[in-house]
């Protein structure tokens, strides 16, 4: 969720907020998420997973309805829509376009995708994603608001891969990830790496991760009695694996913005939406 106020910053109306990578998020509080977004003025929301094309078929009909109901829409006979896809880096904008083409045109990739920010470097030519209605999308480079409201928001964005890891520091990100997982009592990392128990010390965790992954190296240390070979864990390699495992969903579903939902009334379980609904 970090970064969605970008829509308001750019003054885009009408707009549809697509929350991608729903398979990685903890959607047990999905109704509260929708409630919070509606309070922020965002009523048109779809959760998607472009890897499995989940909920993708909802996008074109909703966009068509939004445009048709907009006072800006010129209701001529030739209906041709050109939509711009905007968002923070590495949230799946290019994957969304490719997924729409698979669903509506039965065609393959039209734009490059990657696991790190910066793959899309310029606004691309119009890419057709639908025949009826005739709809084209413009893929754009990821953009962030010029000012991030807090350090913690910046760390959340970095954990989601919106900036290159080395700009923040892999071990710093791993430390914040460990803090977040422990804070929300999400201990999937303990079983994943065979740690035995949860731990708050990132150095200890990364050391054990490195040893488990055999990411160690022999280092000569000069002592009073001469050179001694010791085994030194590769903390950077361990941190990279920890982050990669989290981003792949192998530590379980996580919602970094859970604190934002505190104080909202709990939805009636009979009215709650499931992970595949929107």
PDB file of C-alpha atoms in Angstrom:
ATOM      1  CA  UNK A   1       0.000   0.000   0.000  1.00  0.00           C
ATOM      2  CA  UNK A   2       2.841   2.500   0.476  1.00  0.00           C
ATOM      3  CA  UNK A   3       2.905   4.915  -2.428  1.00  0.00           C
ATOM      4  CA  UNK A   4      -0.762   4.895  -3.476  1.00  0.00           C
ATOM      5  CA  UNK A   5      -1.186   8.666  -2.621  1.00  0.00           C
ATOM      6  CA  UNK A   6       0.814   9.155  -5.829  1.00  0.00           C
ATOM      7  CA  UNK A   7      -2.537   9.050  -7.644  1.00  0.00           C
ATOM      8  CA  UNK A   8      -3.666  12.118  -5.734  1.00  0.00           C
ATOM      9  CA  UNK A   9      -0.313  13.815  -6.298  1.00  0.00           C
ATOM     10  CA  UNK A  10      -0.649  13.454 -10.062  1.00  0.00           C
ATOM     11  CA  UNK A  11      -4.278  14.558 -10.033  1.00  0.00           C
ATOM     12  CA  UNK A  12      -5.459  11.631 -12.159  1.00  0.00           C
ATOM     13  CA  UNK A  13      -9.260  11.322 -12.516  1.00  0.00           C
ATOM     14  CA  UNK A  14     -10.946   9.020 -13.159  1.00  0.00           C
ATOM     15  CA  UNK A  15      -8.608   6.341 -11.924  1.00  0.00           C
ATOM     16  CA  UNK A  16      -8.540   2.720 -10.838  1.00  0.00           C
ATOM     17  CA  UNK A  17      -6.215   1.596  -8.045  1.00  0.00           C
ATOM     18  CA  UNK A  18      -4.795  -1.839  -8.859  1.00  0.00           C
ATOM     19  CA  UNK A  19      -3.126  -3.488  -5.870  1.00  0.00           C
ATOM     20  CA  UNK A  20      -0.961  -6.132  -7.494  1.00  0.00           C
ATOM     21  CA  UNK A  21       0.914  -9.106  -6.024  1.00  0.00           C
ATOM     22  CA  UNK A  22      -2.081 -10.010  -3.857  1.00  0.00           C
ATOM     23  CA  UNK A  23      -0.554 -13.478  -3.429  1.00  0.00           C
ATOM     24  CA  UNK A  24       2.206 -11.953  -1.271  1.00  0.00           C
ATOM     25  CA  UNK A  25      -0.059  -9.878   0.972  1.00  0.00           C
ATOM     26  CA  UNK A  26      -1.925 -10.850   4.118  1.00  0.00           C
ATOM     27  CA  UNK A  27      -5.516 -10.186   3.073  1.00  0.00           C
ATOM     28  CA  UNK A  28      -7.221 -11.443   6.210  1.00  0.00           C
ATOM     29  CA  UNK A  29      -8.145  -7.803   6.842  1.00  0.00           C
ATOM     30  CA  UNK A  30      -9.130  -7.076   3.255  1.00  0.00           C
ATOM     31  CA  UNK A  31     -12.386  -5.413   4.249  1.00  0.00           C
ATOM     32  CA  UNK A  32     -10.477  -3.024   6.523  1.00  0.00           C
ATOM     33  CA  UNK A  33      -8.057  -2.251   3.695  1.00  0.00           C
ATOM     34  CA  UNK A  34     -10.941  -1.307   1.415  1.00  0.00           C
ATOM     35  CA  UNK A  35     -12.516   0.710   4.209  1.00  0.00           C
ATOM     36  CA  UNK A  36      -9.296   2.637   4.806  1.00  0.00           C
ATOM     37  CA  UNK A  37      -8.820   3.338   1.107  1.00  0.00           C
ATOM     38  CA  UNK A  38     -12.393   4.564   0.780  1.00  0.00           C
ATOM     39  CA  UNK A  39     -11.797   7.013   3.629  1.00  0.00           C
ATOM     40  CA  UNK A  40      -8.831   8.270   1.612  1.00  0.00           C
ATOM     41  CA  UNK A  41     -11.134   8.842  -1.380  1.00  0.00           C
ATOM     42  CA  UNK A  42     -10.176   5.689  -3.307  1.00  0.00           C
ATOM     43  CA  UNK A  43     -13.329   3.716  -4.082  1.00  0.00           C
ATOM     44  CA  UNK A  44     -12.279   1.935  -7.271  1.00  0.00           C
ATOM     45  CA  UNK A  45      -9.898  -0.788  -6.120  1.00  0.00           C
ATOM     46  CA  UNK A  46      -9.003  -4.195  -7.553  1.00  0.00           C
ATOM     47  CA  UNK A  47      -6.594  -6.720  -6.031  1.00  0.00           C
ATOM     48  CA  UNK A  48      -4.668  -8.651  -8.679  1.00  0.00           C
ATOM     49  CA  UNK A  49      -1.983 -11.246  -9.154  1.00  0.00           C
ATOM     50  CA  UNK A  50      -0.460 -10.934 -12.610  1.00  0.00           C
ATOM     51  CA  UNK A  51       1.522 -14.156 -12.287  1.00  0.00           C
ATOM     52  CA  UNK A  52      -1.662 -16.236 -12.194  1.00  0.00           C
ATOM     53  CA  UNK A  53      -3.868 -13.629 -13.930  1.00  0.00           C
ATOM     54  CA  UNK A  54      -6.170 -13.477 -10.890  1.00  0.00           C
ATOM     55  CA  UNK A  55      -8.888 -10.779 -11.101  1.00  0.00           C
ATOM     56  CA  UNK A  56      -7.334  -9.394 -14.288  1.00  0.00           C
ATOM     57  CA  UNK A  57     -10.575  -9.747 -16.227  1.00  0.00           C
ATOM     58  CA  UNK A  58     -12.170  -7.195 -13.910  1.00  0.00           C
ATOM     59  CA  UNK A  59      -9.850  -4.381 -15.017  1.00  0.00           C
ATOM     60  CA  UNK A  60     -11.143  -3.592 -18.525  1.00  0.00           C
ATOM     61  CA  UNK A  61     -14.860  -3.538 -17.598  1.00  0.00           C
ATOM     62  CA  UNK A  62     -14.220  -1.294 -14.589  1.00  0.00           C
ATOM     63  CA  UNK A  63     -12.028   1.086 -16.605  1.00  0.00           C
ATOM     64  CA  UNK A  64     -14.652   1.220 -19.361  1.00  0.00           C
ATOM     65  CA  UNK A  65     -17.374   2.086 -16.853  1.00  0.00           C
ATOM     66  CA  UNK A  66     -15.262   4.743 -15.145  1.00  0.00           C
ATOM     67  CA  UNK A  67     -14.448   6.450 -18.433  1.00  0.00           C
ATOM     68  CA  UNK A  68     -18.040   6.243 -19.633  1.00  0.00           C
ATOM     69  CA  UNK A  69     -19.280   7.904 -16.446  1.00  0.00           C
ATOM     70  CA  UNK A  70     -16.646  10.657 -16.568  1.00  0.00           C
ATOM     71  CA  UNK A  71     -17.658  14.154 -17.649  1.00  0.00           C
ATOM     72  CA  UNK A  72     -14.361  14.317 -19.560  1.00  0.00           C
ATOM     73  CA  UNK A  73     -15.304  11.458 -21.850  1.00  0.00           C
ATOM     74  CA  UNK A  74     -16.215  12.457 -25.410  1.00  0.00           C
ATOM     75  CA  UNK A  75     -19.051  10.076 -26.251  1.00  0.00           C
ATOM     76  CA  UNK A  76     -18.431   9.628 -29.948  1.00  0.00           C
ATOM     77  CA  UNK A  77     -19.135   6.574 -32.049  1.00  0.00           C
ATOM     78  CA  UNK A  78     -15.526   5.409 -32.245  1.00  0.00           C
ATOM     79  CA  UNK A  79     -14.685   4.204 -28.750  1.00  0.00           C
ATOM     80  CA  UNK A  80     -10.918   4.014 -28.339  1.00  0.00           C
ATOM     81  CA  UNK A  81      -9.383   4.294 -24.910  1.00  0.00           C
ATOM     82  CA  UNK A  82      -5.747   5.141 -24.154  1.00  0.00           C
ATOM     83  CA  UNK A  83      -4.874   4.608 -20.498  1.00  0.00           C
ATOM     84  CA  UNK A  84      -1.661   5.441 -18.639  1.00  0.00           C
ATOM     85  CA  UNK A  85      -0.355   2.952 -16.078  1.00  0.00           C
ATOM     86  CA  UNK A  86       1.425   4.751 -13.243  1.00  0.00           C
ATOM     87  CA  UNK A  87       2.826   3.664  -9.899  1.00  0.00           C
ATOM     88  CA  UNK A  88       5.902   3.223  -7.779  1.00  0.00           C
ATOM     89  CA  UNK A  89       8.743   1.091  -9.185  1.00  0.00           C
ATOM     90  CA  UNK A  90       8.575  -2.697  -9.252  1.00  0.00           C
ATOM     91  CA  UNK A  91       4.878  -3.151  -8.454  1.00  0.00           C
ATOM     92  CA  UNK A  92       4.089  -4.997 -11.673  1.00  0.00           C
ATOM     93  CA  UNK A  93       2.941  -2.310 -14.115  1.00  0.00           C
ATOM     94  CA  UNK A  94       4.519  -4.065 -17.099  1.00  0.00           C
ATOM     95  CA  UNK A  95       3.259  -7.427 -15.806  1.00  0.00           C
ATOM     96  CA  UNK A  96      -0.255  -5.973 -15.643  1.00  0.00           C
ATOM     97  CA  UNK A  97      -0.122  -4.993 -19.310  1.00  0.00           C
ATOM     98  CA  UNK A  98       1.177  -8.407 -20.335  1.00  0.00           C
ATOM     99  CA  UNK A  99      -1.477 -10.115 -18.221  1.00  0.00           C
ATOM    100  CA  UNK A 100      -4.264  -8.062 -19.822  1.00  0.00           C
ATOM    101  CA  UNK A 101      -2.994  -9.021 -23.274  1.00  0.00           C
ATOM    102  CA  UNK A 102      -3.019 -12.710 -22.318  1.00  0.00           C
ATOM    103  CA  UNK A 103      -6.571 -12.431 -21.038  1.00  0.00           C
ATOM    104  CA  UNK A 104      -8.127 -10.365 -23.821  1.00  0.00           C
ATOM    105  CA  UNK A 105      -5.946 -10.835 -26.900  1.00  0.00           C
ATOM    106  CA  UNK A 106      -4.406 -14.251 -26.229  1.00  0.00           C
ATOM    107  CA  UNK A 107      -0.995 -12.748 -26.980  1.00  0.00           C
ATOM    108  CA  UNK A 108       2.317 -12.832 -25.154  1.00  0.00           C
ATOM    109  CA  UNK A 109       4.624 -10.247 -23.680  1.00  0.00           C
ATOM    110  CA  UNK A 110       4.635  -6.748 -25.085  1.00  0.00           C
ATOM    111  CA  UNK A 111       6.899  -5.161 -22.489  1.00  0.00           C
ATOM    112  CA  UNK A 112       9.895  -6.266 -20.438  1.00  0.00           C
ATOM    113  CA  UNK A 113       9.521  -7.203 -16.792  1.00  0.00           C
ATOM    114  CA  UNK A 114      12.080  -7.797 -14.093  1.00  0.00           C
ATOM    115  CA  UNK A 115      12.557  -8.433 -10.385  1.00  0.00           C
ATOM    116  CA  UNK A 116      14.120  -5.078  -9.600  1.00  0.00           C
ATOM    117  CA  UNK A 117      13.172  -1.442 -10.175  1.00  0.00           C
ATOM    118  CA  UNK A 118      14.272   0.392 -13.291  1.00  0.00           C
ATOM    119  CA  UNK A 119      13.415  -2.136 -16.030  1.00  0.00           C
ATOM    120  CA  UNK A 120      11.014   0.273 -17.745  1.00  0.00           C
ATOM    121  CA  UNK A 121      13.054   3.405 -18.437  1.00  0.00           C
ATOM    122  CA  UNK A 122      10.780   5.465 -20.705  1.00  0.00           C
ATOM    123  CA  UNK A 123       7.129   5.838 -21.647  1.00  0.00           C
ATOM    124  CA  UNK A 124       6.472   3.185 -24.271  1.00  0.00           C
ATOM    125  CA  UNK A 125       4.306   3.389 -27.377  1.00  0.00           C
ATOM    126  CA  UNK A 126       0.654   2.480 -27.057  1.00  0.00           C
ATOM    127  CA  UNK A 127       0.181  -1.218 -26.334  1.00  0.00           C
ATOM    128  CA  UNK A 128      -3.147  -2.770 -27.219  1.00  0.00           C
ATOM    129  CA  UNK A 129      -4.669  -4.828 -24.412  1.00  0.00           C
ATOM    130  CA  UNK A 130      -8.281  -5.234 -25.571  1.00  0.00           C
ATOM    131  CA  UNK A 131     -10.278  -5.419 -28.796  1.00  0.00           C
ATOM    132  CA  UNK A 132     -13.795  -4.849 -27.450  1.00  0.00           C
ATOM    133  CA  UNK A 133     -13.574  -2.125 -26.314  1.00  0.00           C
ATOM    134  CA  UNK A 134     -10.495  -1.002 -28.194  1.00  0.00           C
ATOM    135  CA  UNK A 135      -8.091  -0.145 -25.386  1.00  0.00           C
ATOM    136  CA  UNK A 136      -4.415   0.807 -25.347  1.00  0.00           C
ATOM    137  CA  UNK A 137      -2.145   1.193 -22.334  1.00  0.00           C
ATOM    138  CA  UNK A 138       1.000   3.256 -21.890  1.00  0.00           C
ATOM    139  CA  UNK A 139       3.688   1.620 -19.741  1.00  0.00           C
ATOM    140  CA  UNK A 140       5.644   4.177 -17.700  1.00  0.00           C
ATOM    141  CA  UNK A 141       8.768   4.138 -15.525  1.00  0.00           C
ATOM    142  CA  UNK A 142       8.113   3.823 -11.814  1.00  0.00           C
ATOM    143  CA  UNK A 143       7.816   7.130  -9.998  1.00  0.00           C
ATOM    144  CA  UNK A 144       7.908   8.029  -6.327  1.00  0.00           C
ATOM    145  CA  UNK A 145       6.561  11.096  -4.585  1.00  0.00           C
ATOM    146  CA  UNK A 146       9.331  13.737  -4.309  1.00  0.00           C
ATOM    147  CA  UNK A 147       9.229  13.461  -0.532  1.00  0.00           C
ATOM    148  CA  UNK A 148       8.721  10.305   1.541  1.00  0.00           C
ATOM    149  CA  UNK A 149       6.835  11.120   4.714  1.00  0.00           C
ATOM    150  CA  UNK A 150       9.002   9.113   7.128  1.00  0.00           C
ATOM    151  CA  UNK A 151      12.018   6.837   7.402  1.00  0.00           C
ATOM    152  CA  UNK A 152       9.757   3.875   8.163  1.00  0.00           C
ATOM    153  CA  UNK A 153       7.697   4.482   5.030  1.00  0.00           C
ATOM    154  CA  UNK A 154      10.942   4.576   3.078  1.00  0.00           C
ATOM    155  CA  UNK A 155      12.016   1.255   4.579  1.00  0.00           C
ATOM    156  CA  UNK A 156       8.649  -0.305   3.717  1.00  0.00           C
ATOM    157  CA  UNK A 157       9.000   0.857   0.122  1.00  0.00           C
ATOM    158  CA  UNK A 158      12.545  -0.493  -0.010  1.00  0.00           C
ATOM    159  CA  UNK A 159      11.418  -3.861   1.383  1.00  0.00           C
ATOM    160  CA  UNK A 160       8.900  -4.042  -1.462  1.00  0.00           C
ATOM    161  CA  UNK A 161      11.764  -3.538  -3.921  1.00  0.00           C
ATOM    162  CA  UNK A 162      10.846  -0.051  -5.140  1.00  0.00           C
ATOM    163  CA  UNK A 163      14.454   1.102  -4.850  1.00  0.00           C
ATOM    164  CA  UNK A 164      17.687  -0.788  -5.380  1.00  0.00           C
ATOM    165  CA  UNK A 165      18.726  -2.594  -2.205  1.00  0.00           C
ATOM    166  CA  UNK A 166      22.256  -1.265  -2.131  1.00  0.00           C
ATOM    167  CA  UNK A 167      20.965   2.314  -1.896  1.00  0.00           C
ATOM    168  CA  UNK A 168      19.563   1.522   1.551  1.00  0.00           C
ATOM    169  CA  UNK A 169      21.815  -1.358   2.524  1.00  0.00           C
ATOM    170  CA  UNK A 170      20.902  -5.032   2.397  1.00  0.00           C
ATOM    171  CA  UNK A 171      21.732  -5.661   6.041  1.00  0.00           C
ATOM    172  CA  UNK A 172      19.760  -2.578   7.112  1.00  0.00           C
ATOM    173  CA  UNK A 173      16.731  -3.852   5.182  1.00  0.00           C
ATOM    174  CA  UNK A 174      17.171  -7.326   6.652  1.00  0.00           C
ATOM    175  CA  UNK A 175      17.236  -5.780  10.136  1.00  0.00           C
ATOM    176  CA  UNK A 176      13.980  -3.907   9.502  1.00  0.00           C
ATOM    177  CA  UNK A 177      12.393  -7.011   7.984  1.00  0.00           C
ATOM    178  CA  UNK A 178      13.315  -9.075  11.043  1.00  0.00           C
ATOM    179  CA  UNK A 179      11.912  -6.356  13.327  1.00  0.00           C
ATOM    180  CA  UNK A 180       8.643  -6.288  11.346  1.00  0.00           C
ATOM    181  CA  UNK A 181       8.209 -10.061  11.280  1.00  0.00           C
ATOM    182  CA  UNK A 182       8.820 -10.382  15.025  1.00  0.00           C
ATOM    183  CA  UNK A 183       6.590  -7.415  15.811  1.00  0.00           C
ATOM    184  CA  UNK A 184       3.655  -9.046  14.023  1.00  0.00           C
ATOM    185  CA  UNK A 185       4.551 -12.513  15.337  1.00  0.00           C
ATOM    186  CA  UNK A 186       5.240 -13.877  11.876  1.00  0.00           C
ATOM    187  CA  UNK A 187       7.842 -16.525  12.552  1.00  0.00           C
ATOM    188  CA  UNK A 188       7.941 -18.296   9.205  1.00  0.00           C
ATOM    189  CA  UNK A 189      11.626 -17.423   8.933  1.00  0.00           C
ATOM    190  CA  UNK A 190      12.400 -19.603  11.971  1.00  0.00           C
ATOM    191  CA  UNK A 191      11.194 -22.752  10.243  1.00  0.00           C
ATOM    192  CA  UNK A 192      12.482 -21.679   6.836  1.00  0.00           C
ATOM    193  CA  UNK A 193      16.065 -21.409   8.057  1.00  0.00           C
ATOM    194  CA  UNK A 194      15.883 -23.992  10.848  1.00  0.00           C
ATOM    195  CA  UNK A 195      16.719 -21.459  13.558  1.00  0.00           C
ATOM    196  CA  UNK A 196      14.943 -23.237  16.390  1.00  0.00           C
ATOM    197  CA  UNK A 197      13.455 -20.054  17.851  1.00  0.00           C
ATOM    198  CA  UNK A 198      12.741 -16.421  17.019  1.00  0.00           C
ATOM    199  CA  UNK A 199      15.505 -13.894  17.548  1.00  0.00           C
ATOM    200  CA  UNK A 200      15.669 -10.080  17.599  1.00  0.00           C
ATOM    201  CA  UNK A 201      19.382  -9.816  16.834  1.00  0.00           C
ATOM    202  CA  UNK A 202      19.836  -9.531  13.073  1.00  0.00           C
ATOM    203  CA  UNK A 203      23.552 -10.350  13.255  1.00  0.00           C
ATOM    204  CA  UNK A 204      22.801 -13.671  14.968  1.00  0.00           C
ATOM    205  CA  UNK A 205      20.048 -14.491  12.491  1.00  0.00           C
ATOM    206  CA  UNK A 206      22.150 -13.649   9.433  1.00  0.00           C
ATOM    207  CA  UNK A 207      25.062 -15.657  10.832  1.00  0.00           C
ATOM    208  CA  UNK A 208      22.874 -18.738  11.188  1.00  0.00           C
ATOM    209  CA  UNK A 209      21.330 -18.157   7.773  1.00  0.00           C
ATOM    210  CA  UNK A 210      24.771 -17.890   6.194  1.00  0.00           C
ATOM    211  CA  UNK A 211      25.917 -21.093   7.841  1.00  0.00           C
ATOM    212  CA  UNK A 212      22.787 -22.956   6.756  1.00  0.00           C
ATOM    213  CA  UNK A 213      23.238 -21.745   3.179  1.00  0.00           C
ATOM    214  CA  UNK A 214      26.989 -22.436   3.340  1.00  0.00           C
ATOM    215  CA  UNK A 215      27.692 -18.810   2.583  1.00  0.00           C
ATOM    216  CA  UNK A 216      30.923 -18.705   4.564  1.00  0.00           C
ATOM    217  CA  UNK A 217      34.569 -18.097   3.830  1.00  0.00           C
ATOM    218  CA  UNK A 218      37.893 -18.805   5.487  1.00  0.00           C
ATOM    219  CA  UNK A 219      39.674 -15.706   6.725  1.00  0.00           C
ATOM    220  CA  UNK A 220      43.163 -15.442   8.197  1.00  0.00           C
ATOM    221  CA  UNK A 221      43.322 -13.487  11.440  1.00  0.00           C
ATOM    222  CA  UNK A 222      46.615 -12.303  12.926  1.00  0.00           C
ATOM    223  CA  UNK A 223      46.867 -13.183  16.622  1.00  0.00           C
ATOM    224  CA  UNK A 224      49.657 -13.072  19.171  1.00  0.00           C
ATOM    225  CA  UNK A 225      50.640 -16.604  18.264  1.00  0.00           C
ATOM    226  CA  UNK A 226      50.477 -16.149  14.496  1.00  0.00           C
ATOM    227  CA  UNK A 227      47.898 -16.486  11.731  1.00  0.00           C
ATOM    228  CA  UNK A 228      44.718 -18.372  12.532  1.00  0.00           C
ATOM    229  CA  UNK A 229      42.102 -19.453  10.008  1.00  0.00           C
ATOM    230  CA  UNK A 230      38.525 -18.734  11.053  1.00  0.00           C
ATOM    231  CA  UNK A 231      35.187 -19.278   9.324  1.00  0.00           C
ATOM    232  CA  UNK A 232      33.451 -15.961   8.644  1.00  0.00           C
ATOM    233  CA  UNK A 233      29.777 -15.807   7.615  1.00  0.00           C
ATOM    234  CA  UNK A 234      28.897 -13.835   4.503  1.00  0.00           C
ATOM    235  CA  UNK A 235      26.359 -11.487   6.083  1.00  0.00           C
ATOM    236  CA  UNK A 236      25.582  -9.703   2.820  1.00  0.00           C
ATOM    237  CA  UNK A 237      24.749 -12.956   1.025  1.00  0.00           C
ATOM    238  CA  UNK A 238      22.574 -14.031   3.945  1.00  0.00           C
ATOM    239  CA  UNK A 239      20.747 -10.681   3.917  1.00  0.00           C
ATOM    240  CA  UNK A 240      20.121 -10.959   0.168  1.00  0.00           C
ATOM    241  CA  UNK A 241      18.640 -14.417   0.585  1.00  0.00           C
ATOM    242  CA  UNK A 242      16.487 -13.256   3.520  1.00  0.00           C
ATOM    243  CA  UNK A 243      15.071 -10.377   1.435  1.00  0.00           C
ATOM    244  CA  UNK A 244      14.614 -12.528  -1.670  1.00  0.00           C
ATOM    245  CA  UNK A 245      12.777 -15.184   0.352  1.00  0.00           C
ATOM    246  CA  UNK A 246      10.448 -12.560   1.826  1.00  0.00           C
ATOM    247  CA  UNK A 247       9.671 -11.013  -1.570  1.00  0.00           C
ATOM    248  CA  UNK A 248       8.946 -14.438  -3.029  1.00  0.00           C
ATOM    249  CA  UNK A 249       6.281 -15.081  -0.408  1.00  0.00           C
ATOM    250  CA  UNK A 250       8.184 -18.001   1.097  1.00  0.00           C
ATOM    251  CA  UNK A 251       7.921 -16.493   4.589  1.00  0.00           C
ATOM    252  CA  UNK A 252       4.148 -16.383   4.308  1.00  0.00           C
ATOM    253  CA  UNK A 253       1.773 -13.503   3.515  1.00  0.00           C
ATOM    254  CA  UNK A 254       2.749 -10.209   5.154  1.00  0.00           C
ATOM    255  CA  UNK A 255       1.107  -6.788   5.348  1.00  0.00           C
ATOM    256  CA  UNK A 256       3.622  -4.086   6.209  1.00  0.00           C
ATOM    257  CA  UNK A 257       0.918  -1.443   6.764  1.00  0.00           C
ATOM    258  CA  UNK A 258      -1.030  -3.393   9.379  1.00  0.00           C
ATOM    259  CA  UNK A 259      -0.645  -0.558  11.900  1.00  0.00           C
ATOM    260  CA  UNK A 260      -2.622   1.778   9.646  1.00  0.00           C
ATOM    261  CA  UNK A 261      -5.697  -0.416  10.062  1.00  0.00           C
ATOM    262  CA  UNK A 262      -5.647  -0.317  13.853  1.00  0.00           C
ATOM    263  CA  UNK A 263      -8.702   1.430  15.265  1.00  0.00           C
ATOM    264  CA  UNK A 264     -10.947   0.539  12.339  1.00  0.00           C
ATOM    265  CA  UNK A 265     -14.029  -1.509  13.304  1.00  0.00           C
ATOM    266  CA  UNK A 266     -13.796  -5.213  12.629  1.00  0.00           C
ATOM    267  CA  UNK A 267     -15.918  -6.279   9.689  1.00  0.00           C
ATOM    268  CA  UNK A 268     -18.723  -8.781  10.071  1.00  0.00           C
ATOM    269  CA  UNK A 269     -17.105 -12.169   9.221  1.00  0.00           C
ATOM    270  CA  UNK A 270     -20.127 -13.013   7.076  1.00  0.00           C
ATOM    271  CA  UNK A 271     -19.391  -9.927   4.974  1.00  0.00           C
ATOM    272  CA  UNK A 272     -15.632 -10.401   4.736  1.00  0.00           C
ATOM    273  CA  UNK A 273     -14.097 -10.770   1.296  1.00  0.00           C
ATOM    274  CA  UNK A 274     -11.824 -13.656   0.441  1.00  0.00           C
ATOM    275  CA  UNK A 275      -8.387 -13.340  -1.192  1.00  0.00           C
ATOM    276  CA  UNK A 276      -9.862 -13.959  -4.648  1.00  0.00           C
ATOM    277  CA  UNK A 277     -12.630 -11.349  -4.411  1.00  0.00           C
ATOM    278  CA  UNK A 278     -12.564  -7.662  -5.217  1.00  0.00           C
TER     279      UNK A 278
END
